[in-house]
Short mmCIF file of C-alpha atoms in Angstrom, two decimals:
data_model
loop_
_atom_site.label_atom_id
_atom_site.label_comp_id
_atom_site.label_asym_id
_atom_site.label_seq_id
_atom_site.Cartn_x
_atom_site.Cartn_y
_atom_site.Cartn_z
CA MET A 1 3.79 -8.92 15.65
CA LYS A 2 5.83 -11.23 13.41
CA VAL A 3 5.07 -10.76 9.71
CA ALA A 4 6.39 -12.89 6.85
CA VAL A 5 6.34 -11.50 3.32
CA VAL A 6 6.51 -14.44 0.93
CA GLY A 7 7.77 -13.41 -2.50
CA SER A 8 9.50 -10.37 -1.05
CA THR A 9 11.85 -9.87 -4.01
CA GLY A 10 9.08 -9.82 -6.64
CA MET A 11 7.37 -6.78 -8.10
CA VAL A 12 4.33 -7.03 -5.80
CA GLY A 13 6.45 -8.16 -2.85
CA GLN A 14 8.58 -5.04 -3.11
CA VAL A 15 5.48 -2.85 -3.17
CA MET A 16 4.15 -4.84 -0.22
CA LEU A 17 7.19 -3.90 1.86
CA LYS A 18 6.82 -0.28 0.77
CA VAL A 19 3.14 -0.17 1.74
CA LEU A 20 3.79 -1.85 5.11
CA GLU A 21 6.38 0.84 5.79
CA GLU A 22 4.24 3.75 4.58
CA ARG A 23 1.25 2.66 6.64
CA ASN A 24 3.48 1.97 9.66
CA PHE A 25 2.09 -1.52 10.15
CA PRO A 26 3.02 -2.71 13.68
CA ILE A 27 5.76 -5.18 12.79
CA THR A 28 8.13 -6.24 15.55
CA GLU A 29 9.86 -8.87 13.39
CA LEU A 30 9.94 -8.95 9.59
CA ILE A 31 10.56 -12.32 7.94
CA PRO A 32 11.25 -11.93 4.21
CA VAL A 33 10.84 -15.12 2.17
CA ALA A 34 11.73 -15.75 -1.47
CA SER A 35 12.83 -18.52 -3.82
CA GLU A 36 15.79 -20.78 -3.02
CA ARG A 37 18.16 -18.72 -5.18
CA SER A 38 17.45 -15.60 -3.09
CA ILE A 39 18.01 -17.12 0.37
CA GLY A 40 20.70 -15.20 2.22
CA LYS A 41 20.24 -12.03 0.18
CA LYS A 42 18.94 -8.84 1.78
CA VAL A 43 15.79 -6.79 1.36
CA LYS A 44 15.41 -3.23 2.62
CA TYR A 45 12.65 -2.25 5.01
CA LYS A 46 12.53 1.10 6.77
CA GLN A 47 16.09 1.89 7.82
CA GLY A 48 17.25 -1.71 7.98
CA GLU A 49 18.20 -4.68 5.85
CA PHE A 50 16.67 -8.09 6.46
CA THR A 51 17.98 -11.46 5.37
CA ILE A 52 15.78 -13.60 3.14
CA VAL A 53 15.04 -16.98 4.67
CA SER A 54 13.68 -20.26 3.33
CA MET A 55 10.03 -21.24 3.46
CA LYS A 56 10.86 -23.93 6.02
CA ASP A 57 12.59 -21.46 8.34
CA ALA A 58 9.75 -18.96 7.97
CA ILE A 59 7.14 -21.56 8.94
CA ALA A 60 9.27 -22.59 11.92
CA ALA A 61 9.37 -18.96 13.07
CA LYS A 62 5.55 -19.07 13.43
CA PRO A 63 4.75 -15.55 12.22
CA ASP A 64 1.40 -14.05 13.22
CA ILE A 65 0.68 -13.08 9.61
CA ALA A 66 2.16 -14.24 6.31
CA ILE A 67 1.40 -12.19 3.22
CA PHE A 68 1.92 -14.26 0.08
CA SER A 69 2.70 -12.96 -3.40
CA ALA A 70 4.55 -15.88 -4.91
CA GLY A 71 2.21 -17.58 -7.36
CA GLY A 72 -0.59 -20.09 -7.05
CA GLY A 73 1.55 -23.23 -6.90
CA THR A 74 3.60 -21.87 -4.02
CA SER A 75 0.46 -20.81 -2.17
CA LEU A 76 -1.23 -24.18 -2.60
CA GLU A 77 1.85 -25.95 -1.25
CA PHE A 78 2.89 -23.71 1.61
CA ALA A 79 -0.10 -21.64 2.79
CA PRO A 80 -1.64 -24.68 4.56
CA LEU A 81 1.70 -25.34 6.31
CA PHE A 82 1.79 -21.78 7.66
CA ALA A 83 -1.87 -22.11 8.70
CA GLU A 84 -1.11 -25.38 10.55
CA ALA A 85 1.60 -23.51 12.47
CA GLY A 86 -1.01 -20.96 13.60
CA THR A 87 -0.17 -18.24 11.08
CA THR A 88 -2.91 -16.28 9.31
CA VAL A 89 -2.12 -16.24 5.59
CA ILE A 90 -3.22 -13.45 3.24
CA ASP A 91 -2.71 -14.81 -0.25
CA ASN A 92 -2.40 -12.67 -3.36
CA SER A 93 -2.60 -15.51 -5.90
CA SER A 94 -5.69 -17.01 -7.50
CA ALA A 95 -5.17 -20.31 -5.64
CA TRP A 96 -7.82 -19.90 -2.93
CA ARG A 97 -10.14 -17.20 -4.28
CA MET A 98 -13.01 -19.41 -5.37
CA ASP A 99 -12.54 -22.04 -2.65
CA PRO A 100 -15.93 -22.08 -0.88
CA ASP A 101 -14.19 -22.45 2.48
CA LYS A 102 -11.96 -19.38 2.04
CA LYS A 103 -12.97 -15.72 2.35
CA LEU A 104 -12.31 -13.37 -0.58
CA VAL A 105 -11.91 -9.90 0.85
CA VAL A 106 -11.84 -6.24 -0.13
CA PRO A 107 -11.80 -4.60 3.32
CA GLU A 108 -13.98 -1.59 2.48
CA ILE A 109 -16.64 -3.92 1.08
CA ASN A 110 -16.74 -7.14 3.11
CA ALA A 111 -14.08 -7.30 5.84
CA ASP A 112 -16.86 -8.07 8.33
CA VAL A 113 -16.96 -11.68 7.04
CA LEU A 114 -13.55 -12.39 8.65
CA THR A 115 -13.20 -14.38 11.85
CA ARG A 116 -10.33 -15.68 13.97
CA GLU A 117 -10.86 -19.11 12.36
CA ASP A 118 -9.95 -17.81 8.87
CA LYS A 119 -6.35 -18.93 8.54
CA ILE A 120 -6.09 -18.55 4.75
CA ILE A 121 -7.65 -15.37 3.35
CA ALA A 122 -7.72 -14.68 -0.37
CA ASN A 123 -6.80 -11.31 -1.88
CA PRO A 124 -8.90 -10.77 -5.04
CA ASN A 125 -7.69 -10.21 -8.58
CA CYS A 126 -6.39 -6.68 -9.15
CA SER A 127 -9.09 -5.82 -11.70
CA THR A 128 -11.78 -7.26 -9.45
CA ILE A 129 -10.76 -5.12 -6.48
CA GLN A 130 -11.19 -1.78 -8.22
CA LEU A 131 -14.43 -2.97 -9.82
CA VAL A 132 -16.12 -4.07 -6.58
CA MET A 133 -15.06 -0.87 -4.83
CA VAL A 134 -17.58 0.82 -7.13
CA LEU A 135 -20.10 -1.99 -7.58
CA GLY A 136 -20.45 -2.64 -3.84
CA PRO A 137 -22.05 0.62 -2.72
CA LEU A 138 -24.11 0.95 -5.92
CA ASN A 139 -25.46 -2.59 -5.54
CA LYS A 140 -26.69 -1.78 -2.02
CA LYS A 141 -28.61 1.23 -3.29
CA TYR A 142 -29.87 0.24 -6.75
CA ASP A 143 -29.52 -3.58 -7.00
CA LEU A 144 -27.26 -4.82 -9.81
CA LYS A 145 -28.87 -6.59 -12.77
CA ARG A 146 -26.05 -6.83 -15.33
CA VAL A 147 -22.46 -5.59 -15.56
CA ILE A 148 -20.28 -5.38 -18.69
CA VAL A 149 -16.63 -4.60 -18.03
CA SER A 150 -13.79 -4.02 -20.50
CA THR A 151 -10.34 -3.64 -18.99
CA TYR A 152 -7.24 -1.79 -20.19
CA GLN A 153 -4.51 -3.41 -18.10
CA SER A 154 -0.96 -2.33 -17.40
CA VAL A 155 2.00 -4.55 -18.25
CA THR A 156 2.95 -4.47 -14.56
CA GLY A 157 0.09 -6.92 -14.06
CA THR A 158 2.17 -9.52 -15.88
CA GLY A 159 5.36 -8.79 -13.95
CA LYS A 160 8.86 -7.40 -14.37
CA ALA A 161 9.58 -9.35 -17.56
CA ALA A 162 6.62 -7.66 -19.25
CA VAL A 163 7.84 -4.23 -18.17
CA ASP A 164 11.25 -5.13 -19.59
CA GLN A 165 9.63 -6.21 -22.88
CA LEU A 166 7.74 -2.92 -23.21
CA ASN A 167 10.79 -0.80 -22.38
CA GLY A 168 12.94 -2.90 -24.73
CA GLU A 169 10.48 -2.37 -27.58
CA ILE A 170 10.35 1.36 -26.87
CA SER A 171 14.17 1.58 -26.99
CA GLY A 172 14.50 -0.78 -29.96
CA ASP A 173 16.37 -3.46 -28.02
CA ASP A 174 15.45 -6.78 -29.68
CA SER A 175 17.52 -8.88 -27.27
CA ILE A 176 15.00 -8.71 -24.42
CA ALA A 177 12.84 -11.82 -23.99
CA LYS A 178 9.18 -11.61 -25.00
CA VAL A 179 6.50 -12.64 -22.52
CA TYR A 180 3.61 -11.69 -24.80
CA PRO A 181 2.88 -13.45 -28.11
CA TYR A 182 3.12 -10.08 -29.90
CA GLN A 183 4.79 -6.75 -29.28
CA ILE A 184 2.98 -4.62 -26.70
CA PHE A 185 4.46 -1.23 -27.66
CA LYS A 186 2.03 0.65 -29.92
CA ASN A 187 -0.37 -2.26 -29.56
CA ALA A 188 -3.26 -3.65 -27.49
CA LEU A 189 -3.65 -7.36 -26.82
CA PRO A 190 -7.15 -8.74 -26.06
CA HIS A 191 -5.36 -11.49 -24.19
CA CYS A 192 -4.74 -11.33 -20.41
CA ASP A 193 -3.61 -14.68 -18.95
CA VAL A 194 -4.34 -17.93 -20.80
CA PHE A 195 -7.45 -18.91 -22.77
CA ALA A 196 -9.87 -21.42 -21.28
CA ASP A 197 -11.99 -23.92 -23.23
CA ASP A 198 -14.83 -21.41 -23.61
CA ASP A 199 -12.47 -18.88 -25.29
CA TYR A 200 -12.54 -16.54 -22.32
CA THR A 201 -9.20 -15.82 -20.65
CA LYS A 202 -8.55 -16.70 -17.02
CA GLU A 203 -8.46 -12.97 -16.23
CA GLU A 204 -11.95 -12.53 -17.69
CA ILE A 205 -13.25 -15.54 -15.78
CA LYS A 206 -11.88 -14.11 -12.52
CA LEU A 207 -13.65 -10.83 -13.25
CA MET A 208 -16.92 -12.65 -13.90
CA LYS A 209 -16.81 -14.85 -10.77
CA GLU A 210 -14.99 -12.99 -8.00
CA PRO A 211 -17.30 -9.93 -7.62
CA LYS A 212 -20.29 -12.17 -6.90
CA LYS A 213 -18.41 -13.91 -4.07
CA ILE A 214 -17.13 -10.65 -2.57
CA LEU A 215 -20.55 -8.98 -2.72
CA GLY A 216 -22.29 -12.14 -1.50
CA ASP A 217 -24.71 -11.77 -4.42
CA ASP A 218 -25.07 -14.09 -7.39
CA THR A 219 -28.33 -12.61 -8.67
CA PHE A 220 -26.71 -10.31 -11.25
CA ASN A 221 -24.96 -11.19 -14.52
CA LEU A 222 -21.43 -10.06 -15.38
CA THR A 223 -19.34 -10.41 -18.54
CA ALA A 224 -15.80 -9.20 -19.25
CA THR A 225 -13.20 -8.55 -21.91
CA ALA A 226 -9.65 -8.04 -20.63
CA VAL A 227 -7.10 -6.16 -22.74
CA ARG A 228 -3.38 -5.58 -22.14
CA VAL A 229 -2.22 -2.09 -23.14
CA PRO A 230 1.26 -0.45 -23.30
CA VAL A 231 0.87 1.31 -19.95
CA GLN A 232 3.31 0.90 -17.07
CA GLY A 233 1.34 1.18 -13.84
CA GLY A 234 -2.43 1.33 -13.43
CA HIS A 235 -5.40 -0.64 -14.73
CA SER A 236 -8.41 1.06 -16.33
CA GLU A 237 -11.93 -0.29 -16.76
CA SER A 238 -14.89 0.79 -18.87
CA VAL A 239 -17.95 -0.43 -17.01
CA ASN A 240 -21.61 -0.57 -18.08
CA ILE A 241 -23.99 -1.25 -15.18
CA GLU A 242 -27.67 -2.08 -15.52
CA PHE A 243 -29.66 -1.79 -12.28
CA GLU A 244 -32.98 -3.23 -11.18
CA ASN A 245 -33.92 0.20 -9.81
CA GLU A 246 -33.80 3.73 -11.21
CA PHE A 247 -30.91 5.97 -10.15
CA ASP A 248 -30.05 9.64 -9.98
CA LEU A 249 -26.65 10.71 -11.35
CA ASP A 250 -25.97 13.23 -8.59
CA GLU A 251 -26.85 10.60 -6.01
CA VAL A 252 -24.49 8.09 -7.71
CA ARG A 253 -21.65 10.61 -7.48
CA LYS A 254 -22.49 11.32 -3.83
CA ILE A 255 -22.59 7.61 -2.92
CA LEU A 256 -19.22 6.97 -4.58
CA SER A 257 -17.58 10.09 -3.16
CA GLU A 258 -18.63 8.97 0.34
CA THR A 259 -17.27 5.45 -0.15
CA PRO A 260 -13.96 5.00 1.74
CA GLY A 261 -11.10 4.44 -0.70
CA VAL A 262 -12.98 5.82 -3.72
CA VAL A 263 -12.23 9.22 -5.28
CA VAL A 264 -14.61 10.71 -7.85
CA VAL A 265 -12.78 12.57 -10.62
CA ASP A 266 -15.57 13.61 -12.96
CA ASN A 267 -15.44 17.11 -14.40
CA VAL A 268 -15.36 16.71 -18.17
CA LYS A 269 -15.73 20.46 -18.76
CA ASN A 270 -12.21 20.81 -17.39
CA ASN A 271 -10.97 17.50 -18.87
CA GLU A 272 -10.82 15.92 -15.43
CA TYR A 273 -11.20 12.14 -15.42
CA PRO A 274 -9.25 9.18 -14.01
CA MET A 275 -6.08 8.08 -15.81
CA PRO A 276 -3.42 5.45 -15.03
CA LEU A 277 -0.79 8.19 -14.92
CA TYR A 278 -2.80 9.93 -12.21
CA SER A 279 -3.35 6.77 -10.15
CA GLU A 280 0.22 5.46 -10.11
CA GLY A 281 1.61 5.21 -6.59
CA LYS A 282 -1.78 5.92 -4.98
CA ASP A 283 -3.99 3.63 -2.91
CA GLU A 284 -7.38 5.01 -3.90
CA VAL A 285 -9.72 3.82 -6.65
CA PHE A 286 -10.61 6.64 -9.02
CA VAL A 287 -13.94 6.80 -10.86
CA GLY A 288 -15.22 9.22 -13.49
CA ARG A 289 -16.98 9.60 -16.86
CA ILE A 290 -20.17 8.90 -14.89
CA ARG A 291 -23.12 9.13 -17.27
CA ARG A 292 -26.33 7.46 -18.30
CA ASP A 293 -26.37 4.80 -20.99
CA LEU A 294 -28.63 6.51 -23.52
CA SER A 295 -29.45 3.20 -25.24
CA GLN A 296 -31.50 1.68 -22.41
CA PRO A 297 -33.07 2.59 -19.06
CA LYS A 298 -31.62 2.15 -15.56
CA THR A 299 -28.12 1.77 -17.00
CA LEU A 300 -24.93 3.62 -16.11
CA ASN A 301 -21.56 4.04 -17.82
CA LEU A 302 -18.41 4.86 -15.86
CA TRP A 303 -14.61 4.58 -15.95
CA ILE A 304 -12.53 3.14 -13.09
CA VAL A 305 -8.76 3.41 -12.61
CA ALA A 306 -6.43 2.13 -9.87
CA ASP A 307 -2.78 1.29 -9.35
CA ASN A 308 -2.85 -2.48 -9.81
CA LEU A 309 0.28 -3.08 -7.71
CA ARG A 310 -1.04 -1.09 -4.77
CA LYS A 311 -4.82 -1.23 -4.18
CA GLY A 312 -4.98 -4.03 -6.74
CA ALA A 313 -2.54 -6.17 -4.75
CA ALA A 314 -0.24 -4.94 -1.96
CA THR A 315 -2.39 -2.29 -0.29
CA ASN A 316 -5.50 -4.46 -0.23
CA ALA A 317 -3.52 -7.27 1.42
CA VAL A 318 -2.05 -4.90 4.02
CA GLN A 319 -5.53 -3.47 4.69
CA ILE A 320 -6.74 -7.01 5.40
CA ALA A 321 -3.86 -7.41 7.86
CA GLU A 322 -4.73 -4.07 9.47
CA TYR A 323 -8.33 -5.20 9.92
CA LEU A 324 -7.20 -8.46 11.52
CA VAL A 325 -5.00 -6.60 14.01
CA ALA A 326 -7.57 -3.89 14.77
CA ASN A 327 -10.26 -6.49 15.48
CA ASN A 328 -8.04 -8.89 17.48
CA LEU A 329 -8.41 -11.64 14.88
CA VAL A 330 -4.69 -12.59 15.03
#
């Protein structure tokens, strides 16, 4: 099993290698790929060091699977070239997510849509993944009508430069480059990604579109506000869900607790609820603060937290790869 990791020196790429190792993915040959300036350098995997190669050399090696985390432009240019060589690409950028010919997959929710013919598979947005892990099973039982989500997103979602900005502001180092238009320390920016013509950000648009594709259901409405907060590791979401059908709170908790990959942390009497600090380094999606919306019927409030670099990116991609191998789709 030859596996290429494209963007192996980046923040998500490094977590990708860590997750592949932790989950003991059956790699017989690892092919790390990065930008031109990194070719020839080494990355660590298990007990060994592997030399970073060029995109051209990686394509020529014809890996079975290539996991991309190198930005949309890189994916648009090179994913089709890997696919033409017979490689199955799992792409972590937004490049292919809404392409009608490409599958958008969260394995616990819709891996069954995958076939051997799917040579470019899209990994959803990090905030979308943790959201649909909760929406999926509840939609099956109660039928979604409307969803309102507000996110509280870690600086790791922007990348290493954003982490450096936060840490520089905490330490008082003014020499570190700013990637946000304002300071992030002691602040919250209602501004994730760039603004579109309708005044929503690209992050909010992803959150409004991607869940419908993953769930295979466009009958419900969804709106989003995405906020960047001074947290290093872990996205949080406040979610208000209106259903077509009545629900029982104990049944909601039971459904979610029985959903693979979801952990219910919901004991407010003991101050137990999901937090980014608690989720960091973990693969599960944590949900709590489960309660009725007292302002209208058939409506639920809850709070969802996940490590955005792991389940929100690397782990979800590796799980897709695991599904492909387990079902002889590569």
